[in-house]
Short mmCIF file of C-alpha atoms in Angstrom, two decimals:
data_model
loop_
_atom_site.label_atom_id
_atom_site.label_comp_id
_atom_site.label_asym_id
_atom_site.label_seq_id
_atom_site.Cartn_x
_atom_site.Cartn_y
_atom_site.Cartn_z
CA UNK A 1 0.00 0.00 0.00
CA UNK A 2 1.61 3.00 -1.32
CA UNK A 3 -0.61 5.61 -0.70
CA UNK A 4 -2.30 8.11 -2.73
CA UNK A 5 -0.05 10.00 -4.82
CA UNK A 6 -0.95 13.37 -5.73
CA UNK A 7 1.07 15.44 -8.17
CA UNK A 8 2.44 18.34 -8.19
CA UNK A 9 2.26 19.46 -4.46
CA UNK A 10 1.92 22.92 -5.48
CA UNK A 11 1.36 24.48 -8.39
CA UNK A 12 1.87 28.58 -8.60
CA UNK A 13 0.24 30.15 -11.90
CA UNK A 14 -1.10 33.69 -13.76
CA UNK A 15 -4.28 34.18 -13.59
CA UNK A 16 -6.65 32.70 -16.70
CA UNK A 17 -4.16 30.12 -17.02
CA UNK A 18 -4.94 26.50 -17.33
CA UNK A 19 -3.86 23.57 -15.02
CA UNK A 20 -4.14 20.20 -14.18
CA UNK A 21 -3.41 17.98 -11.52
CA UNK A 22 -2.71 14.36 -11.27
CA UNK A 23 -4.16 12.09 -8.63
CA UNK A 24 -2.64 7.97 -8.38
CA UNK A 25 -5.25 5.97 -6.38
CA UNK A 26 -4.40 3.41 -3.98
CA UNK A 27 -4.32 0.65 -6.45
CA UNK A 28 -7.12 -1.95 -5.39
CA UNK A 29 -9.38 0.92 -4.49
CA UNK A 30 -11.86 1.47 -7.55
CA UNK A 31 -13.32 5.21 -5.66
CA UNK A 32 -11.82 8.14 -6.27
CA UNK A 33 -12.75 11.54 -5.00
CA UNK A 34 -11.81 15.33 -5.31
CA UNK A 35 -12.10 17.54 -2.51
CA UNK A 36 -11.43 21.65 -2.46
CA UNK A 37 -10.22 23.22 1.23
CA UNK A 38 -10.02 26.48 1.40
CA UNK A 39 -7.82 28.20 4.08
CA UNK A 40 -9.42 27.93 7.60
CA UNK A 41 -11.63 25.28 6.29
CA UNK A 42 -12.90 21.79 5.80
CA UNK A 43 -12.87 19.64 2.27
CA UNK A 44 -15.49 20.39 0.02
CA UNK A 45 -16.51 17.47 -2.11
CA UNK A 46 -16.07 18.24 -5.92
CA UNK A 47 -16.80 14.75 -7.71
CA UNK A 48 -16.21 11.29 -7.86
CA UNK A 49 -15.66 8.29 -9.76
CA UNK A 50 -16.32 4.67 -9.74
CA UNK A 51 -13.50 2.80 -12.06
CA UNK A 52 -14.12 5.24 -14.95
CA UNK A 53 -17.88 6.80 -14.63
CA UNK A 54 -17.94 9.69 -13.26
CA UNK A 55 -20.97 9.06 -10.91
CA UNK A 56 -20.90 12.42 -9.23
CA UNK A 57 -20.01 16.51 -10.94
CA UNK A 58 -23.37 18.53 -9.58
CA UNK A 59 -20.56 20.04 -7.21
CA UNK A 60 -17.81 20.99 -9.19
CA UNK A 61 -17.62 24.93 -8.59
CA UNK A 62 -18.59 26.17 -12.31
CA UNK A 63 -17.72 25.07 -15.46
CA UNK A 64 -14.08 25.57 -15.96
CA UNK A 65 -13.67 22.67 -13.24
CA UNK A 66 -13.62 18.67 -14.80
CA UNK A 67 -12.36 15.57 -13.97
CA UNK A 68 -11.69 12.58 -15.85
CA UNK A 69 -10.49 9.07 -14.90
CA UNK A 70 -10.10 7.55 -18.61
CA UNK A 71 -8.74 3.96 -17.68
CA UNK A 72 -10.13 3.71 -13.84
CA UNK A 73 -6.61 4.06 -12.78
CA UNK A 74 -5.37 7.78 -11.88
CA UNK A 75 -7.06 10.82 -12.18
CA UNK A 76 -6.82 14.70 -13.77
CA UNK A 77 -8.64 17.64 -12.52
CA UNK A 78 -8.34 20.38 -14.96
CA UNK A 79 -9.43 24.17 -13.96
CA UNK A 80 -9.95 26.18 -16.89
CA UNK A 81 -8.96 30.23 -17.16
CA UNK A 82 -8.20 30.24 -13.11
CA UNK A 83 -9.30 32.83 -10.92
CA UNK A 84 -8.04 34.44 -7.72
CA UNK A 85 -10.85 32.57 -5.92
CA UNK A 86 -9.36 28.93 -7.08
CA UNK A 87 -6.23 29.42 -4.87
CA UNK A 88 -7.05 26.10 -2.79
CA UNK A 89 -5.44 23.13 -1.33
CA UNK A 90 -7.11 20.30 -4.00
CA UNK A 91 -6.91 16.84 -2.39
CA UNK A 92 -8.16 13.85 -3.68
CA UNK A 93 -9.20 10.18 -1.87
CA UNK A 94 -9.56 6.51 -3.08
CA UNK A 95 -11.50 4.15 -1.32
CA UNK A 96 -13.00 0.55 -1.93
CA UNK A 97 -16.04 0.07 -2.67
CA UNK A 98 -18.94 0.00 -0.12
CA UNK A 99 -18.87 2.37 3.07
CA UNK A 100 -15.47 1.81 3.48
CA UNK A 101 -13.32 5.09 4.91
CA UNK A 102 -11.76 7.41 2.42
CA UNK A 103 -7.50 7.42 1.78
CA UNK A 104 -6.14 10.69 1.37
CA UNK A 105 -3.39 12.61 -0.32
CA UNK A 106 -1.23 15.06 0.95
CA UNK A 107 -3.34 17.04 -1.65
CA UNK A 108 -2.14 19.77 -4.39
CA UNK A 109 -1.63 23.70 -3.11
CA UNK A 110 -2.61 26.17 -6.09
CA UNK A 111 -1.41 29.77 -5.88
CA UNK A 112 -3.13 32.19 -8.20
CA UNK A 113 -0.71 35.23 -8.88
CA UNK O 1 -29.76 17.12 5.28
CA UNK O 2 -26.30 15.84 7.07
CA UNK O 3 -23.95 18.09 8.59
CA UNK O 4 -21.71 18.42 11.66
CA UNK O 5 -21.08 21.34 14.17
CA UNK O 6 -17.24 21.46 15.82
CA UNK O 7 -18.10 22.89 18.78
CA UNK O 8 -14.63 24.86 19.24
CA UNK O 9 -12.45 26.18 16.82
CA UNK O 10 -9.47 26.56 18.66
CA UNK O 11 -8.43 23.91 21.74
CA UNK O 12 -4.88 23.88 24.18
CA UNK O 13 -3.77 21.58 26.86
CA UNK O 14 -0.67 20.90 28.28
CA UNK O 15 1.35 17.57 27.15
CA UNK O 16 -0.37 14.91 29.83
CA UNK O 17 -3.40 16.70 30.74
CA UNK O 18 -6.85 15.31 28.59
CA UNK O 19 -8.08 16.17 25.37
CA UNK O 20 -11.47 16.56 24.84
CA UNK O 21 -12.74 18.01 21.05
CA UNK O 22 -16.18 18.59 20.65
CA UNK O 23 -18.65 17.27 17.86
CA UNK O 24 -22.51 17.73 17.67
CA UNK O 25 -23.80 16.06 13.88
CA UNK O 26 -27.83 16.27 12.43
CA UNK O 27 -28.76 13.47 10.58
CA UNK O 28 -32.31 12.21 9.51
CA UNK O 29 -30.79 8.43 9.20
CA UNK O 30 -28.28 6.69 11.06
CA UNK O 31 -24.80 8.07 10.18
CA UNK O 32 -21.91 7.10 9.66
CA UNK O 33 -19.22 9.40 11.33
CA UNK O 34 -15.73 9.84 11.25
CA UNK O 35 -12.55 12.08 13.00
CA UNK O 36 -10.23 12.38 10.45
CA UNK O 37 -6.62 14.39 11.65
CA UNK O 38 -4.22 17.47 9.24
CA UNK O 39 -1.19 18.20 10.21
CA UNK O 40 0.11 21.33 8.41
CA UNK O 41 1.06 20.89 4.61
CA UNK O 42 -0.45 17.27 4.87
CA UNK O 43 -3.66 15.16 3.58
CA UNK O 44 -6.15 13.65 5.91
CA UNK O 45 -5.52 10.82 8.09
CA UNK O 46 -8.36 8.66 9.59
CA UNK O 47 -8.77 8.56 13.05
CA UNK O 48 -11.73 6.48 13.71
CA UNK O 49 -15.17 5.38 12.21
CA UNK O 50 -18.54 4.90 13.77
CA UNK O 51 -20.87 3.02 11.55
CA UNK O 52 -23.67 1.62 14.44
CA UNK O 53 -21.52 -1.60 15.42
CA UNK O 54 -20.86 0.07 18.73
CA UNK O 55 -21.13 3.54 20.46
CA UNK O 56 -17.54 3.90 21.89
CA UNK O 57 -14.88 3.79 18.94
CA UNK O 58 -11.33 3.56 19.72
CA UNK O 59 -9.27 4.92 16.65
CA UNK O 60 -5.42 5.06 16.24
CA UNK O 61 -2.41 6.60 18.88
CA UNK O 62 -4.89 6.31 22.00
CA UNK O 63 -8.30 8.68 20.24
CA UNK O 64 -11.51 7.33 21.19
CA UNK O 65 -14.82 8.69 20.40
CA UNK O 66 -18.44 7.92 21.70
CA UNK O 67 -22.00 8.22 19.46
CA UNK O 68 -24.46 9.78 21.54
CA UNK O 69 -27.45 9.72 19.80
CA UNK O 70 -29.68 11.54 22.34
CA UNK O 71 -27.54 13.66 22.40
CA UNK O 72 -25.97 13.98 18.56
CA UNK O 73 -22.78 14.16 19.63
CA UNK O 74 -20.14 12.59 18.59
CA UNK O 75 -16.80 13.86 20.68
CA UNK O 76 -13.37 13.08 20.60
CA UNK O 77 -11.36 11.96 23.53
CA UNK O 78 -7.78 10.89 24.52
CA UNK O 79 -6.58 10.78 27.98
CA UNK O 80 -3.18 12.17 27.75
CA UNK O 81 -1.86 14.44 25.40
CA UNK O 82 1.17 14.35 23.52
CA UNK O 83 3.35 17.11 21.62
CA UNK O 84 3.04 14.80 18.31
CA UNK O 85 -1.04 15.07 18.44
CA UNK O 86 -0.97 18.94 17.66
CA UNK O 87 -2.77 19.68 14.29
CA UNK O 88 -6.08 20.36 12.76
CA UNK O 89 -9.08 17.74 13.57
CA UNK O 90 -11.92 17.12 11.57
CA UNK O 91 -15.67 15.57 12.54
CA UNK O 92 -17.18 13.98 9.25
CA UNK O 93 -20.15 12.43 8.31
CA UNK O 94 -20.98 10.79 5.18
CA UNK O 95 -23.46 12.06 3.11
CA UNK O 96 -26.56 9.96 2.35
CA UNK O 97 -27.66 12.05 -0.70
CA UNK O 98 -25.11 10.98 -2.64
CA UNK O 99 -25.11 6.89 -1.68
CA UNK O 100 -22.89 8.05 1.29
CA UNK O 101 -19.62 8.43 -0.72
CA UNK O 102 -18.86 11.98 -0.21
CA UNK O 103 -18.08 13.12 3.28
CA UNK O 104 -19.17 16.75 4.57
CA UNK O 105 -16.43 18.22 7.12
CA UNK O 106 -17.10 20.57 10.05
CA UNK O 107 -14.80 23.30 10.30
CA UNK O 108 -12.19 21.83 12.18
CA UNK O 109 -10.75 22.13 15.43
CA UNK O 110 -6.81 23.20 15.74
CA UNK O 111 -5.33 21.23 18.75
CA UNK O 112 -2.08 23.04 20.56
CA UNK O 113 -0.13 20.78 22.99
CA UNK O 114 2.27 22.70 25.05
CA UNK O 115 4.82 21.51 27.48
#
């Protein structure tokens, strides 16, 4: 068990560029989740998948925020033209399938310059 | 709808002394509840789970929680503090509108040990 990987650990950028982050499940768990936490704050859910579907996006922020999981394997989260108001820690979690508790990352720090 | 209440924002003890971080949840159904712990620049690390098998939970480095559903709480406990336990504490409960998969945090509750 090596963990969730999450890649990079921080990401500075301009504003209205584009980015993406990388998210490597733990590798039997077929549940992957994206959070947002915002200084002083708890994780907001975002989405999630199950192997590839994407069962959940009614909570990603707006438009310029998707997800994809192509081969059920790792993850991307892609913000579109970034704004001042993305600057967030993004953390994603795997789990297996059921109600079984939710593995963390050390999550992905975006500055917005 | 689910959601959970952290009682305090901001706790200290002393190293040895009790810890004691506060948790009050609303929930039509059952829930399922969790303590998850953040140290700085780090993910989220599981503490403990309640799921209904039993009321008082023990979790990982000496954390124990108890359900009390008369009184929807769902506190924290640990009966002697260490410098490591310092961080940021989370009470989470799963939420049942979406099968239970996504988890809704409180707030948190920043823990300072001194010595």
């Amino acid at each position: 068990d090596t963990g969730v990987s999450q890649d990079p650990r921080h990401k500075i950028t301009k504003r209205g560029q584009n980015v993406t982050f990388r998210c490597d499940p733990i590798s039997e768990h077929n549940r992957l989740y994206w959070y947002r936490q915002t200084l002083g704050q708890g994780p907001e859910f975002l989405t999630y998948f199950q192997n590839e579907a994407q069962l959940e996006k009614s909570r990603l922020l707006s438009d310029r925020f998707s997800a994809e999981r192509p081969k059920g394997s790792f993850s991307t989260l892609e913000i579109q033209r970034t704004e001042q108001g993305d600057s967030a820690m993004y953390l994603c979690a795997s789990s297996e399938q059921g109600n079984q508790p939710q593995h963390f990352g050390d999550g992905t720090r975006l500055s917005i310059l | 709808a689910q959601s959970v209440t952290q009682l305090d924002s901001h706790v200290s003890v002393s190293e040895g002394t009790p810890v004691l971080l506060r948790c009050n949840y609303s929930s039509s159904y059952s829930p399922s509840l969790f303590w998850y712990v953040q140290h700085p620049n780090k993910g989220l690390q599981l503490l403990l789970k309640y799921t209904s098998a039993a009321t008082l939970v023990k979790g990982i480095n000496g954390f124990e929680a108890e359900f009390k559903k008369s009184e929807t709480s769902f506190h924290l406990t640990k009966p002697s503090a260490h410098m490591s336990d310092a961080a940021e504490y989370f009470c989470v409960v799963s939420d049942l509108n979406q099968a239970g998969t996504a988890l809704i945090f409180g707030k948190g509750t920043t823990l300072s040990v001194s010595s």
